[in-house]
Amino acid sequence: MDETVAEFIKRTILKIPMNELTTILKAWDFLSENQLQTVNFRQRKESVVQHLIRLCEEKRASLNDAALLDIVYTQFHQHQKVWDVFQMSKGPGEDVDLFDMKQFKNAFKKILQRALKNVTVSFRETEENAIWIRIAWGTQYTKPNQYKPTYVVYYSQTPYAFKSSSTLRRNTPLLGQALTIASKHHQIVKMDLRSRYLDSLKAIVFKQYNQTFETHNSTTPLQERSLGLDINMDSRIIHENKVEKERVQRITQETFGDYSQPQLEFAQYKLETKFKSDLNGSILAEREEPLRCLIKFSSPHLLEALKSLAPAGIADAPLSPLLTCIPNKRKNYFKIRDK
Amino acid sequence: MEQANPLRPDGESKGGVLAHLERLETQVSRSRKQSEELQSVQAQEGALGTKIHKLRHLRDELRAAVRHRRGSVKARIANVEPNRTVEVNEQEALEEKLENVKAVLQAYHFTGLSGKLTSRGVCVCINTAFEGNLLASYFVDLVIQKPFRIHHHSVPVFIPLEEIAAKYLQTNIQHFLFSLCEYLNAYSGRKYQADRLQSDFAALLTGPLQRNPLCNLLSFTYKLDPGGQSFPFCARLLYKDLTATLPTDVTVTCQGEEALSTSWEEQRASHETLFCTKPLHQVFASFARREKLDGSGLLIDCFHCTGNTSEK
């Protein structure tokens, strides 16, 4: 086993928290059951790691095996990366997409290897028809840097792919080209959507965040559903402005629905608008140039926070459509200009 | 020892007298306020009291009206059917009607396309089926407002829903729904065939079944006699028509030297035809049956094999 490969595997295993180690090793499926059973996972981490490296040497782990372990680790720790969303499009009158996994993998690898001699490309398929691609970048003269890879998650037979944002931005056009050509599309465009939560991005992009549907079998009539206010709590408590509270609840429910919101960390609005004021003769109103400013809303769970604004009394209901359109428009970066 | 005694006569400290005066002043203002409040409360009480009287009066009027209506309805029914048990029968009849309606609504599922009106439009349910087997259901929640749009749905991501909507949703909703039904039923059918091949006929496959999300490209290797010496066939099925459950292009190749013999060539060609004309799992079912009837599984007449499959 190459020294660099051994070092790479060692550093990857060291990143894994002890309580996840057996799960990740099993998912990696490189070391056999028997081999794993010989390891005492109760020792200090360094000893466990050394034992595992010895086992990998016995089995002659290759660079590809090490890359697969890196993919598995990243799949378990998706939130450590920030993900961008790309949308591809076909030309008009294109043939039906007959996606062939082997063809795709070969074409993708070939395009990258032709452009940059040194590049490591690895693939791992998951059950939800998603292909995880890991690319370690090198140049014509330098070996690939295994410690700064880019990940792409491509859902075959859809136009969408998710890419981990990395600092090596110069390779993004090449990556886009490889993905587009290998998947038989024409164009690729970056969407204004970004988050750490890959599942939420997937739910927004594929419009799968609301999976409740009205059927004739559903037995909860609308009136019975609690409005979250529990008005009948205690007869000694009188709710003033009950009508207003109910109105706010109703509007919130219509806008945000009953389902759990997809998780985003921020929404960013770039404004380039002229100042609008009721007072005539204000200095700002006379400006010809539009004002430029950037407004950023941040939260551990932005959409749930927005949902709770009106019921908490902090904002009026209905909220501005600029805030409520985020999952519908599949954007959390907005540029607002005067019409 | 010097306690605040408002009744102490001597003005040992002016503070004492002034404090006393202050206290008296506050007492007076307090009692004035109280009497004002009392007056306003009494006024409110009076107003609420009259309101209560009015509402009680209204309630009594309504109760009387309801009683009157009930009485007249009863009288009408009594005139038509002089039967004491008529009310109970009515209720039973209504319940029966309700059960019937519920059953009809459930039965709509078997038509493949059913829907329920929602506050903003309609929630359509597409129940897919293949060869009499009820398969997965998919929902599309539509907003009936110009322009029509899809509010949310459970259609798989690889079905070209956006394309179909772009073509038909604004101009012809029926066409949109029927087209979507076609795509979903065809997808379910293809998926069913691929699943059945993997689960029921794994013994005849010599390698894993390669498939893609839409199940419109299937690639596999198989043998007619699983334990035998014969060479495997490689099949590649392309379904270019996404609304069909049978492939548009089939290529069957045979590895090994015996590929050159005419008997293998005949078999190969016949397999190609079979895959083009029959669902995948049925073709393999016929292979499995043939294997039972004919132990060797080697030389099989072309006409014989088509005869076998047409029995089904």
Short mmCIF file of N, CA, C and O in Angstrom, two decimals, chain A residues 113-163:
data_model
loop_
_atom_site.label_atom_id
_atom_site.label_comp_id
_atom_site.label_asym_id
_atom_site.label_seq_id
_atom_site.Cartn_x
_atom_site.Cartn_y
_atom_site.Cartn_z
N GLN A 113 -10.09 13.58 -17.22
CA GLN A 113 -8.71 13.12 -17.35
C GLN A 113 -8.05 13.67 -18.60
O GLN A 113 -6.84 13.86 -18.64
N ARG A 114 -8.87 13.93 -19.63
CA ARG A 114 -8.30 14.50 -20.84
C ARG A 114 -7.84 15.93 -20.62
O ARG A 114 -6.84 16.38 -21.13
N ALA A 115 -8.61 16.65 -19.81
CA ALA A 115 -8.28 18.06 -19.58
C ALA A 115 -7.12 18.21 -18.59
O ALA A 115 -6.16 18.94 -18.82
N LEU A 116 -7.25 17.50 -17.45
CA LEU A 116 -6.19 17.56 -16.44
C LEU A 116 -5.64 16.17 -16.31
O LEU A 116 -6.34 15.27 -15.91
N LYS A 117 -4.39 15.97 -16.61
CA LYS A 117 -3.87 14.61 -16.55
C LYS A 117 -4.08 13.98 -15.18
O LYS A 117 -4.40 12.81 -15.06
N ASN A 118 -3.87 14.77 -14.14
CA ASN A 118 -3.91 14.23 -12.79
C ASN A 118 -5.20 14.61 -12.10
O ASN A 118 -5.40 15.76 -11.70
N VAL A 119 -6.08 13.62 -12.02
CA VAL A 119 -7.33 13.86 -11.29
C VAL A 119 -7.83 12.51 -10.80
O VAL A 119 -7.70 11.51 -11.49
N THR A 120 -8.33 12.46 -9.58
CA THR A 120 -8.89 11.21 -9.05
C THR A 120 -10.40 11.33 -9.04
O THR A 120 -10.95 12.25 -8.42
N VAL A 121 -11.05 10.42 -9.74
CA VAL A 121 -12.51 10.46 -9.79
C VAL A 121 -13.05 9.16 -9.20
O VAL A 121 -12.65 8.08 -9.61
N SER A 122 -13.95 9.27 -8.24
CA SER A 122 -14.56 8.07 -7.64
C SER A 122 -16.06 8.24 -7.59
O SER A 122 -16.57 9.36 -7.48
N PHE A 123 -16.77 7.10 -7.68
CA PHE A 123 -18.23 7.13 -7.70
C PHE A 123 -18.79 6.24 -6.62
O PHE A 123 -18.24 5.20 -6.30
N ARG A 124 -19.93 6.64 -6.06
CA ARG A 124 -20.65 5.75 -5.16
C ARG A 124 -22.13 5.97 -5.36
O ARG A 124 -22.60 7.12 -5.29
N GLU A 125 -22.87 4.90 -5.62
CA GLU A 125 -24.31 5.06 -5.86
C GLU A 125 -25.08 4.83 -4.57
O GLU A 125 -24.72 3.99 -3.77
N THR A 126 -26.15 5.59 -4.40
CA THR A 126 -27.01 5.37 -3.24
C THR A 126 -28.38 4.89 -3.71
O THR A 126 -28.68 4.91 -4.89
N GLU A 127 -29.19 4.50 -2.75
CA GLU A 127 -30.47 3.88 -3.10
C GLU A 127 -31.47 4.85 -3.71
O GLU A 127 -32.39 4.44 -4.37
N GLU A 128 -31.31 6.13 -3.43
CA GLU A 128 -32.31 7.06 -3.97
C GLU A 128 -31.92 7.54 -5.36
O GLU A 128 -32.16 8.68 -5.70
N ASN A 129 -31.27 6.67 -6.16
CA ASN A 129 -30.87 7.03 -7.52
C ASN A 129 -29.95 8.23 -7.55
O ASN A 129 -29.97 8.99 -8.51
N ALA A 130 -29.17 8.42 -6.49
CA ALA A 130 -28.21 9.52 -6.47
C ALA A 130 -26.81 8.96 -6.67
O ALA A 130 -26.47 7.94 -6.11
N ILE A 131 -26.02 9.66 -7.50
CA ILE A 131 -24.62 9.24 -7.67
C ILE A 131 -23.74 10.25 -6.98
O ILE A 131 -23.79 11.44 -7.31
N TRP A 132 -22.93 9.79 -6.03
CA TRP A 132 -21.97 10.66 -5.37
C TRP A 132 -20.66 10.57 -6.13
O TRP A 132 -20.13 9.47 -6.33
N ILE A 133 -20.15 11.71 -6.57
CA ILE A 133 -18.89 11.73 -7.31
C ILE A 133 -17.90 12.53 -6.49
O ILE A 133 -18.21 13.64 -6.03
N ARG A 134 -16.71 11.96 -6.33
CA ARG A 134 -15.66 12.67 -5.61
C ARG A 134 -14.53 12.96 -6.59
O ARG A 134 -14.05 12.05 -7.27
N ILE A 135 -14.11 14.23 -6.64
CA ILE A 135 -13.02 14.59 -7.55
C ILE A 135 -11.91 15.26 -6.75
O ILE A 135 -12.14 16.26 -6.07
N ALA A 136 -10.71 14.65 -6.84
CA ALA A 136 -9.54 15.27 -6.24
C ALA A 136 -8.75 15.89 -7.38
O ALA A 136 -8.45 15.22 -8.38
N TRP A 137 -8.43 17.15 -7.27
CA TRP A 137 -7.87 17.91 -8.39
C TRP A 137 -6.35 17.97 -8.35
O TRP A 137 -5.77 18.24 -7.30
N GLY A 138 -5.74 17.76 -9.53
CA GLY A 138 -4.31 18.00 -9.68
C GLY A 138 -4.16 18.89 -10.89
O GLY A 138 -5.14 19.43 -11.41
N THR A 139 -2.96 19.03 -11.37
CA THR A 139 -2.75 19.78 -12.62
C THR A 139 -1.95 18.89 -13.55
O THR A 139 -1.68 17.73 -13.25
N GLN A 140 -1.53 19.47 -14.68
CA GLN A 140 -0.71 18.70 -15.61
C GLN A 140 0.56 18.20 -14.94
O GLN A 140 1.11 17.19 -15.34
N TYR A 141 1.04 18.92 -13.93
CA TYR A 141 2.35 18.61 -13.35
C TYR A 141 2.31 18.18 -11.91
O TYR A 141 3.30 17.69 -11.39
N THR A 142 1.18 18.39 -11.23
CA THR A 142 1.15 18.04 -9.81
C THR A 142 0.11 16.95 -9.58
O THR A 142 -0.90 16.86 -10.27
N LYS A 143 0.38 16.14 -8.56
CA LYS A 143 -0.55 15.06 -8.22
C LYS A 143 -1.81 15.63 -7.59
O LYS A 143 -1.79 16.71 -7.03
N PRO A 144 -2.90 14.86 -7.65
CA PRO A 144 -4.14 15.38 -7.07
C PRO A 144 -4.03 15.58 -5.57
O PRO A 144 -3.42 14.77 -4.87
N ASN A 145 -4.63 16.66 -5.12
CA ASN A 145 -4.67 16.94 -3.68
C ASN A 145 -5.87 16.23 -3.08
O ASN A 145 -7.02 16.62 -3.28
N GLN A 146 -5.59 15.15 -2.33
CA GLN A 146 -6.69 14.34 -1.81
C GLN A 146 -7.42 15.00 -0.66
O GLN A 146 -8.46 14.54 -0.23
N TYR A 147 -6.84 16.09 -0.15
CA TYR A 147 -7.44 16.68 1.05
C TYR A 147 -8.34 17.86 0.75
O TYR A 147 -8.88 18.48 1.66
N LYS A 148 -8.50 18.18 -0.55
CA LYS A 148 -9.43 19.27 -0.90
C LYS A 148 -10.31 18.81 -2.07
O LYS A 148 -10.32 19.42 -3.11
N PRO A 149 -11.04 17.73 -1.89
CA PRO A 149 -11.82 17.24 -3.03
C PRO A 149 -13.11 18.02 -3.19
O PRO A 149 -13.54 18.72 -2.28
N THR A 150 -13.70 17.88 -4.37
CA THR A 150 -15.04 18.42 -4.60
C THR A 150 -16.00 17.24 -4.70
O THR A 150 -15.66 16.20 -5.27
N TYR A 151 -17.20 17.41 -4.13
CA TYR A 151 -18.21 16.37 -4.23
C TYR A 151 -19.35 16.85 -5.09
O TYR A 151 -19.77 18.00 -4.99
N VAL A 152 -19.86 15.95 -5.94
CA VAL A 152 -21.04 16.25 -6.73
C VAL A 152 -22.05 15.14 -6.48
O VAL A 152 -21.69 13.96 -6.50
N VAL A 153 -23.28 15.52 -6.21
CA VAL A 153 -24.34 14.52 -6.06
C VAL A 153 -25.29 14.74 -7.23
O VAL A 153 -25.92 15.79 -7.34
N TYR A 154 -25.34 13.75 -8.13
CA TYR A 154 -26.16 13.90 -9.33
C TYR A 154 -27.32 12.91 -9.29
O TYR A 154 -27.13 11.73 -9.04
N TYR A 155 -28.53 13.43 -9.51
CA TYR A 155 -29.70 12.56 -9.57
C TYR A 155 -29.95 12.23 -11.03
O TYR A 155 -30.39 13.08 -11.79
N SER A 156 -29.66 11.00 -11.42
CA SER A 156 -29.72 10.64 -12.83
C SER A 156 -31.14 10.75 -13.35
O SER A 156 -32.11 10.54 -12.63
N GLN A 157 -31.24 11.08 -14.60
CA GLN A 157 -32.50 11.30 -15.31
C GLN A 157 -33.30 12.46 -14.73
O GLN A 157 -34.51 12.54 -14.84
N THR A 158 -32.60 13.37 -14.04
CA THR A 158 -33.17 14.67 -13.68
C THR A 158 -32.13 15.70 -14.11
O THR A 158 -30.98 15.35 -14.33
N PRO A 159 -32.53 16.96 -14.21
CA PRO A 159 -31.52 17.95 -14.61
C PRO A 159 -30.71 18.53 -13.45
O PRO A 159 -30.00 19.50 -13.64
N TYR A 160 -30.80 17.96 -12.26
CA TYR A 160 -30.22 18.63 -11.10
C TYR A 160 -29.00 17.92 -10.51
O TYR A 160 -28.96 16.70 -10.41
N ALA A 161 -28.03 18.72 -10.12
CA ALA A 161 -26.87 18.20 -9.42
C ALA A 161 -26.50 19.16 -8.30
O ALA A 161 -26.73 20.37 -8.40
N PHE A 162 -25.94 18.61 -7.23
CA PHE A 162 -25.55 19.42 -6.07
C PHE A 162 -24.04 19.31 -5.94
O PHE A 162 -23.48 18.22 -6.01
N LYS A 163 -23.41 20.47 -5.72
CA LYS A 163 -21.95 20.45 -5.66
C LYS A 163 -21.49 21.10 -4.37
O LYS A 163 -22.03 22.13 -3.96
#
